[in-house]
PDB file of C-alpha atoms and ligand atoms in Angstrom:
ATOM      1  CA  UNK A   1     -32.641 -37.406 -41.340  1.00  0.00           C
ATOM      2  CA  UNK A   2     -30.858 -38.637 -44.483  1.00  0.00           C
ATOM      3  CA  UNK A   3     -29.820 -36.877 -47.875  1.00  0.00           C
ATOM      4  CA  UNK A   4     -27.723 -33.548 -47.764  1.00  0.00           C
ATOM      5  CA  UNK A   5     -28.647 -32.534 -44.106  1.00  0.00           C
ATOM      6  CA  UNK A   6     -27.766 -35.920 -42.596  1.00  0.00           C
ATOM      7  CA  UNK A   7     -24.731 -35.852 -40.298  1.00  0.00           C
ATOM      8  CA  UNK A   8     -22.278 -37.976 -42.451  1.00  0.00           C
ATOM      9  CA  UNK A   9     -23.388 -36.176 -45.831  1.00  0.00           C
ATOM     10  CA  UNK A  10     -23.513 -32.588 -44.693  1.00  0.00           C
ATOM     11  CA  UNK A  11     -21.245 -29.621 -44.767  1.00  0.00           C
ATOM     12  CA  UNK A  12     -20.960 -26.959 -42.079  1.00  0.00           C
ATOM     13  CA  UNK A  13     -24.265 -25.186 -41.723  1.00  0.00           C
ATOM     14  CA  UNK A  14     -24.736 -22.325 -44.410  1.00  0.00           C
ATOM     15  CA  UNK A  15     -25.714 -18.788 -43.513  1.00  0.00           C
ATOM     16  CA  UNK A  16     -29.268 -19.569 -44.131  1.00  0.00           C
ATOM     17  CA  UNK A  17     -29.289 -21.932 -41.602  1.00  0.00           C
ATOM     18  CA  UNK A  18     -26.942 -20.250 -38.782  1.00  0.00           C
ATOM     19  CA  UNK A  19     -28.285 -16.986 -39.507  1.00  0.00           C
ATOM     20  CA  UNK A  20     -26.639 -15.082 -36.638  1.00  0.00           C
ATOM     21  CA  UNK A  21     -23.265 -16.669 -37.015  1.00  0.00           C
ATOM     22  CA  UNK A  22     -22.003 -13.407 -39.400  1.00  0.00           C
ATOM     23  CA  UNK A  23     -22.643 -11.310 -36.598  1.00  0.00           C
ATOM     24  CA  UNK A  24     -21.126 -13.209 -33.810  1.00  0.00           C
ATOM     25  CA  UNK A  25     -18.127 -15.271 -35.455  1.00  0.00           C
ATOM     26  CA  UNK A  26     -16.023 -17.621 -32.959  1.00  0.00           C
ATOM     27  CA  UNK A  27     -13.745 -15.125 -32.669  1.00  0.00           C
ATOM     28  CA  UNK A  28     -15.781 -12.766 -30.489  1.00  0.00           C
ATOM     29  CA  UNK A  29     -17.207 -15.585 -28.284  1.00  0.00           C
ATOM     30  CA  UNK A  30     -14.585 -15.881 -25.630  1.00  0.00           C
ATOM     31  CA  UNK A  31     -14.572 -12.311 -24.566  1.00  0.00           C
ATOM     32  CA  UNK A  32     -17.936 -11.459 -25.303  1.00  0.00           C
ATOM     33  CA  UNK A  33     -20.084  -9.961 -22.056  1.00  0.00           C
ATOM     34  CA  UNK A  34     -23.013 -11.949 -22.976  1.00  0.00           C
ATOM     35  CA  UNK A  35     -21.349 -15.539 -22.733  1.00  0.00           C
ATOM     36  CA  UNK A  36     -22.887 -16.322 -19.409  1.00  0.00           C
ATOM     37  CA  UNK A  37     -22.375 -19.231 -17.210  1.00  0.00           C
ATOM     38  CA  UNK A  38     -24.908 -21.547 -18.932  1.00  0.00           C
ATOM     39  CA  UNK A  39     -22.987 -21.288 -22.255  1.00  0.00           C
ATOM     40  CA  UNK A  40     -19.556 -21.436 -20.726  1.00  0.00           C
ATOM     41  CA  UNK A  41     -20.787 -24.757 -18.889  1.00  0.00           C
ATOM     42  CA  UNK A  42     -22.428 -25.702 -22.347  1.00  0.00           C
ATOM     43  CA  UNK A  43     -19.257 -25.137 -24.271  1.00  0.00           C
ATOM     44  CA  UNK A  44     -17.132 -26.922 -21.684  1.00  0.00           C
ATOM     45  CA  UNK A  45     -19.250 -30.229 -21.933  1.00  0.00           C
ATOM     46  CA  UNK A  46     -18.938 -30.245 -25.812  1.00  0.00           C
ATOM     47  CA  UNK A  47     -15.076 -29.731 -25.279  1.00  0.00           C
ATOM     48  CA  UNK A  48     -14.948 -32.656 -22.790  1.00  0.00           C
ATOM     49  CA  UNK A  49     -16.895 -34.884 -25.401  1.00  0.00           C
ATOM     50  CA  UNK A  50     -14.456 -33.722 -28.286  1.00  0.00           C
ATOM     51  CA  UNK A  51     -11.375 -34.585 -25.701  1.00  0.00           C
ATOM     52  CA  UNK A  52     -12.753 -37.823 -24.783  1.00  0.00           C
ATOM     53  CA  UNK A  53     -13.706 -38.987 -28.142  1.00  0.00           C
ATOM     54  CA  UNK A  54     -10.080 -37.813 -29.596  1.00  0.00           C
ATOM     55  CA  UNK A  55      -8.469 -39.537 -26.575  1.00  0.00           C
ATOM     56  CA  UNK A  56     -10.173 -43.004 -26.807  1.00  0.00           C
ATOM     57  CA  UNK A  57      -9.820 -42.861 -30.774  1.00  0.00           C
ATOM     58  CA  UNK A  58      -6.088 -42.409 -30.285  1.00  0.00           C
ATOM     59  CA  UNK A  59      -5.772 -45.008 -27.367  1.00  0.00           C
ATOM     60  CA  UNK A  60      -7.494 -47.574 -29.442  1.00  0.00           C
ATOM     61  CA  UNK A  61      -5.202 -46.907 -32.399  1.00  0.00           C
ATOM     62  CA  UNK A  62      -2.278 -47.433 -30.481  1.00  0.00           C
ATOM     63  CA  UNK A  63      -3.628 -50.676 -28.653  1.00  0.00           C
ATOM     64  CA  UNK A  64      -4.332 -52.047 -31.965  1.00  0.00           C
ATOM     65  CA  UNK A  65      -0.709 -51.391 -33.126  1.00  0.00           C
ATOM     66  CA  UNK A  66       0.936 -53.080 -30.166  1.00  0.00           C
ATOM     67  CA  UNK A  67      -1.866 -54.966 -28.292  1.00  0.00           C
ATOM     68  CA  UNK A  68       0.480 -55.080 -25.213  1.00  0.00           C
ATOM     69  CA  UNK A  69      -1.671 -55.614 -22.413  1.00  0.00           C
ATOM     70  CA  UNK A  70      -5.533 -56.076 -23.454  1.00  0.00           C
ATOM     71  CA  UNK A  71      -6.682 -55.892 -19.711  1.00  0.00           C
ATOM     72  CA  UNK A  72      -4.658 -52.761 -18.844  1.00  0.00           C
ATOM     73  CA  UNK A  73      -6.096 -51.066 -22.031  1.00  0.00           C
ATOM     74  CA  UNK A  74      -9.714 -52.340 -21.159  1.00  0.00           C
ATOM     75  CA  UNK A  75      -8.998 -51.029 -17.511  1.00  0.00           C
ATOM     76  CA  UNK A  76      -7.953 -47.517 -19.165  1.00  0.00           C
ATOM     77  CA  UNK A  77     -10.908 -47.336 -21.764  1.00  0.00           C
ATOM     78  CA  UNK A  78     -13.857 -48.403 -19.657  1.00  0.00           C
ATOM     79  CA  UNK A  79     -14.298 -45.523 -17.142  1.00  0.00           C
ATOM     80  CA  UNK A  80     -13.702 -43.151 -19.926  1.00  0.00           C
ATOM     81  CA  UNK A  81     -16.147 -44.771 -22.542  1.00  0.00           C
ATOM     82  CA  UNK A  82     -18.841 -45.013 -19.883  1.00  0.00           C
ATOM     83  CA  UNK A  83     -18.495 -41.671 -18.841  1.00  0.00           C
ATOM     84  CA  UNK A  84     -18.577 -40.632 -22.623  1.00  0.00           C
ATOM     85  CA  UNK A  85     -21.680 -42.574 -23.587  1.00  0.00           C
ATOM     86  CA  UNK A  86     -23.779 -41.785 -20.402  1.00  0.00           C
ATOM     87  CA  UNK A  87     -23.019 -38.047 -20.293  1.00  0.00           C
ATOM     88  CA  UNK A  88     -23.633 -37.721 -24.057  1.00  0.00           C
ATOM     89  CA  UNK A  89     -27.041 -39.516 -23.745  1.00  0.00           C
ATOM     90  CA  UNK A  90     -27.978 -37.039 -21.003  1.00  0.00           C
ATOM     91  CA  UNK A  91     -26.543 -33.864 -22.706  1.00  0.00           C
ATOM     92  CA  UNK A  92     -28.879 -34.699 -25.520  1.00  0.00           C
ATOM     93  CA  UNK A  93     -31.669 -35.283 -23.342  1.00  0.00           C
ATOM     94  CA  UNK A  94     -31.299 -32.222 -21.735  1.00  0.00           C
ATOM     95  CA  UNK A  95     -31.039 -30.203 -25.023  1.00  0.00           C
ATOM     96  CA  UNK A  96     -34.101 -32.128 -26.711  1.00  0.00           C
ATOM     97  CA  UNK A  97     -36.540 -31.462 -23.476  1.00  0.00           C
ATOM     98  CA  UNK A  98     -35.113 -27.973 -22.045  1.00  0.00           C
ATOM     99  CA  UNK A  99     -33.029 -25.951 -24.356  1.00  0.00           C
ATOM    100  CA  UNK A 100     -34.034 -26.538 -28.132  1.00  0.00           C
ATOM    101  CA  UNK A 101     -37.518 -25.456 -27.261  1.00  0.00           C
ATOM    102  CA  UNK A 102     -36.452 -22.361 -25.914  1.00  0.00           C
ATOM    103  CA  UNK A 103     -34.209 -21.440 -28.726  1.00  0.00           C
ATOM    104  CA  UNK A 104     -36.652 -22.393 -31.442  1.00  0.00           C
ATOM    105  CA  UNK A 105     -39.358 -20.133 -30.003  1.00  0.00           C
ATOM    106  CA  UNK A 106     -36.648 -17.046 -29.587  1.00  0.00           C
ATOM    107  CA  UNK A 107     -36.090 -17.259 -33.593  1.00  0.00           C
ATOM    108  CA  UNK A 108     -38.163 -19.115 -35.872  1.00  0.00           C
ATOM    109  CA  UNK A 109     -35.599 -18.912 -38.608  1.00  0.00           C
ATOM    110  CA  UNK A 110     -33.485 -21.168 -36.569  1.00  0.00           C
ATOM    111  CA  UNK A 111     -36.177 -23.915 -36.882  1.00  0.00           C
ATOM    112  CA  UNK A 112     -34.326 -25.696 -39.840  1.00  0.00           C
ATOM    113  CA  UNK A 113     -31.018 -26.055 -37.780  1.00  0.00           C
ATOM    114  CA  UNK A 114     -32.914 -27.311 -34.535  1.00  0.00           C
ATOM    115  CA  UNK A 115     -34.801 -29.953 -36.943  1.00  0.00           C
ATOM    116  CA  UNK A 116     -31.135 -31.159 -38.389  1.00  0.00           C
ATOM    117  CA  UNK A 117     -29.690 -31.114 -34.718  1.00  0.00           C
ATOM    118  CA  UNK A 118     -32.518 -33.126 -33.240  1.00  0.00           C
ATOM    119  CA  UNK A 119     -32.159 -35.581 -36.203  1.00  0.00           C
ATOM    120  CA  UNK A 120     -28.556 -35.761 -35.275  1.00  0.00           C
ATOM    121  CA  UNK A 121     -29.215 -36.869 -31.697  1.00  0.00           C
ATOM    122  CA  UNK A 122     -31.124 -39.772 -33.089  1.00  0.00           C
ATOM    123  CA  UNK A 123     -28.366 -40.634 -35.462  1.00  0.00           C
ATOM    124  CA  UNK A 124     -25.709 -40.274 -32.346  1.00  0.00           C
ATOM    125  CA  UNK A 125     -27.830 -42.360 -29.980  1.00  0.00           C
ATOM    126  CA  UNK A 126     -28.090 -45.184 -32.438  1.00  0.00           C
ATOM    127  CA  UNK A 127     -24.182 -44.914 -32.689  1.00  0.00           C
ATOM    128  CA  UNK A 128     -23.824 -44.994 -28.869  1.00  0.00           C
ATOM    129  CA  UNK A 129     -25.670 -47.948 -28.837  1.00  0.00           C
ATOM    130  CA  UNK A 130     -23.405 -49.718 -31.543  1.00  0.00           C
ATOM    131  CA  UNK A 131     -20.229 -48.465 -29.592  1.00  0.00           C
ATOM    132  CA  UNK A 132     -21.425 -49.742 -26.228  1.00  0.00           C
ATOM    133  CA  UNK A 133     -22.019 -53.263 -28.037  1.00  0.00           C
ATOM    134  CA  UNK A 134     -18.640 -53.408 -29.759  1.00  0.00           C
ATOM    135  CA  UNK A 135     -17.104 -52.344 -26.493  1.00  0.00           C
ATOM    136  CA  UNK A 136     -18.771 -55.299 -24.703  1.00  0.00           C
ATOM    137  CA  UNK A 137     -17.577 -57.735 -27.736  1.00  0.00           C
ATOM    138  CA  UNK A 138     -13.996 -56.491 -27.219  1.00  0.00           C
ATOM    139  CA  UNK A 139     -14.043 -57.040 -23.200  1.00  0.00           C
ATOM    140  CA  UNK A 140     -15.601 -60.400 -23.945  1.00  0.00           C
ATOM    141  CA  UNK A 141     -12.842 -61.481 -26.304  1.00  0.00           C
ATOM    142  CA  UNK A 142     -10.241 -60.062 -23.791  1.00  0.00           C
ATOM    143  CA  UNK A 143     -11.632 -62.247 -20.734  1.00  0.00           C
ATOM    144  CA  UNK A 144     -12.034 -65.305 -22.877  1.00  0.00           C
ATOM    145  CA  UNK A 145      -8.631 -64.793 -25.044  1.00  0.00           C
ATOM    146  CA  UNK A 146     -10.902 -64.803 -28.064  1.00  0.00           C
ATOM    147  CA  UNK A 147     -10.411 -62.781 -31.348  1.00  0.00           C
ATOM    148  CA  UNK A 148      -9.161 -59.632 -29.679  1.00  0.00           C
ATOM    149  CA  UNK A 149      -7.665 -57.992 -32.656  1.00  0.00           C
ATOM    150  CA  UNK A 150     -10.739 -58.222 -34.611  1.00  0.00           C
ATOM    151  CA  UNK A 151     -12.812 -56.956 -32.043  1.00  0.00           C
ATOM    152  CA  UNK A 152     -10.458 -54.103 -31.199  1.00  0.00           C
ATOM    153  CA  UNK A 153     -10.827 -53.121 -34.752  1.00  0.00           C
ATOM    154  CA  UNK A 154     -14.413 -53.054 -34.906  1.00  0.00           C
ATOM    155  CA  UNK A 155     -14.528 -51.016 -31.931  1.00  0.00           C
ATOM    156  CA  UNK A 156     -11.892 -48.389 -33.102  1.00  0.00           C
ATOM    157  CA  UNK A 157     -13.655 -47.988 -36.242  1.00  0.00           C
ATOM    158  CA  UNK A 158     -17.080 -47.641 -34.685  1.00  0.00           C
ATOM    159  CA  UNK A 159     -15.526 -44.852 -32.089  1.00  0.00           C
ATOM    160  CA  UNK A 160     -13.724 -43.181 -34.799  1.00  0.00           C
ATOM    161  CA  UNK A 161     -16.894 -42.887 -36.935  1.00  0.00           C
ATOM    162  CA  UNK A 162     -18.860 -41.569 -34.146  1.00  0.00           C
ATOM    163  CA  UNK A 163     -16.543 -39.316 -33.114  1.00  0.00           C
ATOM    164  CA  UNK A 164     -16.270 -37.636 -36.501  1.00  0.00           C
ATOM    165  CA  UNK A 165     -20.177 -37.162 -36.715  1.00  0.00           C
ATOM    166  CA  UNK A 166     -20.194 -35.946 -33.123  1.00  0.00           C
ATOM    167  CA  UNK A 167     -17.618 -33.163 -33.786  1.00  0.00           C
ATOM    168  CA  UNK A 168     -19.544 -31.983 -36.742  1.00  0.00           C
ATOM    169  CA  UNK A 169     -22.544 -31.964 -34.507  1.00  0.00           C
ATOM    170  CA  UNK A 170     -21.260 -30.024 -31.905  1.00  0.00           C
ATOM    171  CA  UNK A 171     -19.472 -27.314 -34.264  1.00  0.00           C
ATOM    172  CA  UNK A 172     -22.699 -26.853 -36.098  1.00  0.00           C
ATOM    173  CA  UNK A 173     -24.732 -26.731 -32.720  1.00  0.00           C
ATOM    174  CA  UNK A 174     -22.549 -24.086 -31.303  1.00  0.00           C
ATOM    175  CA  UNK A 175     -22.743 -22.047 -34.660  1.00  0.00           C
ATOM    176  CA  UNK A 176     -26.494 -21.466 -34.117  1.00  0.00           C
ATOM    177  CA  UNK A 177     -26.593 -21.752 -30.407  1.00  0.00           C
ATOM    178  CA  UNK A 178     -23.932 -19.414 -29.142  1.00  0.00           C
ATOM    179  CA  UNK A 179     -24.675 -16.470 -31.459  1.00  0.00           C
ATOM    180  CA  UNK A 180     -28.357 -16.426 -30.328  1.00  0.00           C
ATOM    181  CA  UNK A 181     -27.040 -16.305 -26.739  1.00  0.00           C
ATOM    182  CA  UNK A 182     -24.976 -13.529 -27.497  1.00  0.00           C
ATOM    183  CA  UNK A 183     -27.548 -11.718 -29.240  1.00  0.00           C
ATOM    184  CA  UNK A 184     -30.537 -12.076 -26.716  1.00  0.00           C
ATOM    185  CA  UNK A 185     -28.583 -12.755 -23.493  1.00  0.00           C
ATOM    186  CA  UNK A 186     -29.106 -15.945 -21.108  1.00  0.00           C
ATOM    187  CA  UNK A 187     -31.360 -13.784 -18.949  1.00  0.00           C
ATOM    188  CA  UNK A 188     -34.078 -12.811 -21.769  1.00  0.00           C
ATOM    189  CA  UNK A 189     -33.785 -16.268 -22.931  1.00  0.00           C
ATOM    190  CA  UNK A 190     -34.368 -17.692 -19.538  1.00  0.00           C
ATOM    191  CA  UNK A 191     -31.623 -20.302 -19.708  1.00  0.00           C
TER     192      UNK A 191
HETATM  193 FE1  LIG B   1     -26.723 -31.814 -29.315  1.00  0.00          FE
HETATM  194 FE1  LIG B   2     -24.659 -30.281 -27.374  1.00  0.00          FE
END
């Protein structure tokens, strides 16, 4: 999706897209009786993606500043990045094939929002590929004592860009999914 709805162009969802957000603002989510196990687990996954993205972006920035021990940095980064990319890919897949169709069917007014979120998944999946590519280039540069600084810079930029878009996506997705769950309950939605 491009234009005003694109992941890097848009502002937070308007009330016409997030139609239930006004009724169930974020402040009521944590203590709401309809916030069930599925929603809690799903929100925890989102928080894990936010934390990992920010942790790695900060770590890559610090490495760029001092470039102390490239192998140690790669040893720190690799398991976190692998977890982040792998889990993000499978998270999107489960949303695409399982959750989004159920939520779309529950309230047709949310269709536009899910169209945008679905397009985000394609955008982010392409970025996942790009991050993996820049990480491989960095690893090769470290192993061969090549242009480590240039490779680390490209990786950090790609990661920062992706994390910015991902946080926009997570925030918007929560703004339409959580109010729907609170409104209908997980049992009635079948999730
Ligand atoms: Fe998503
Ligand atoms: Fe999600």
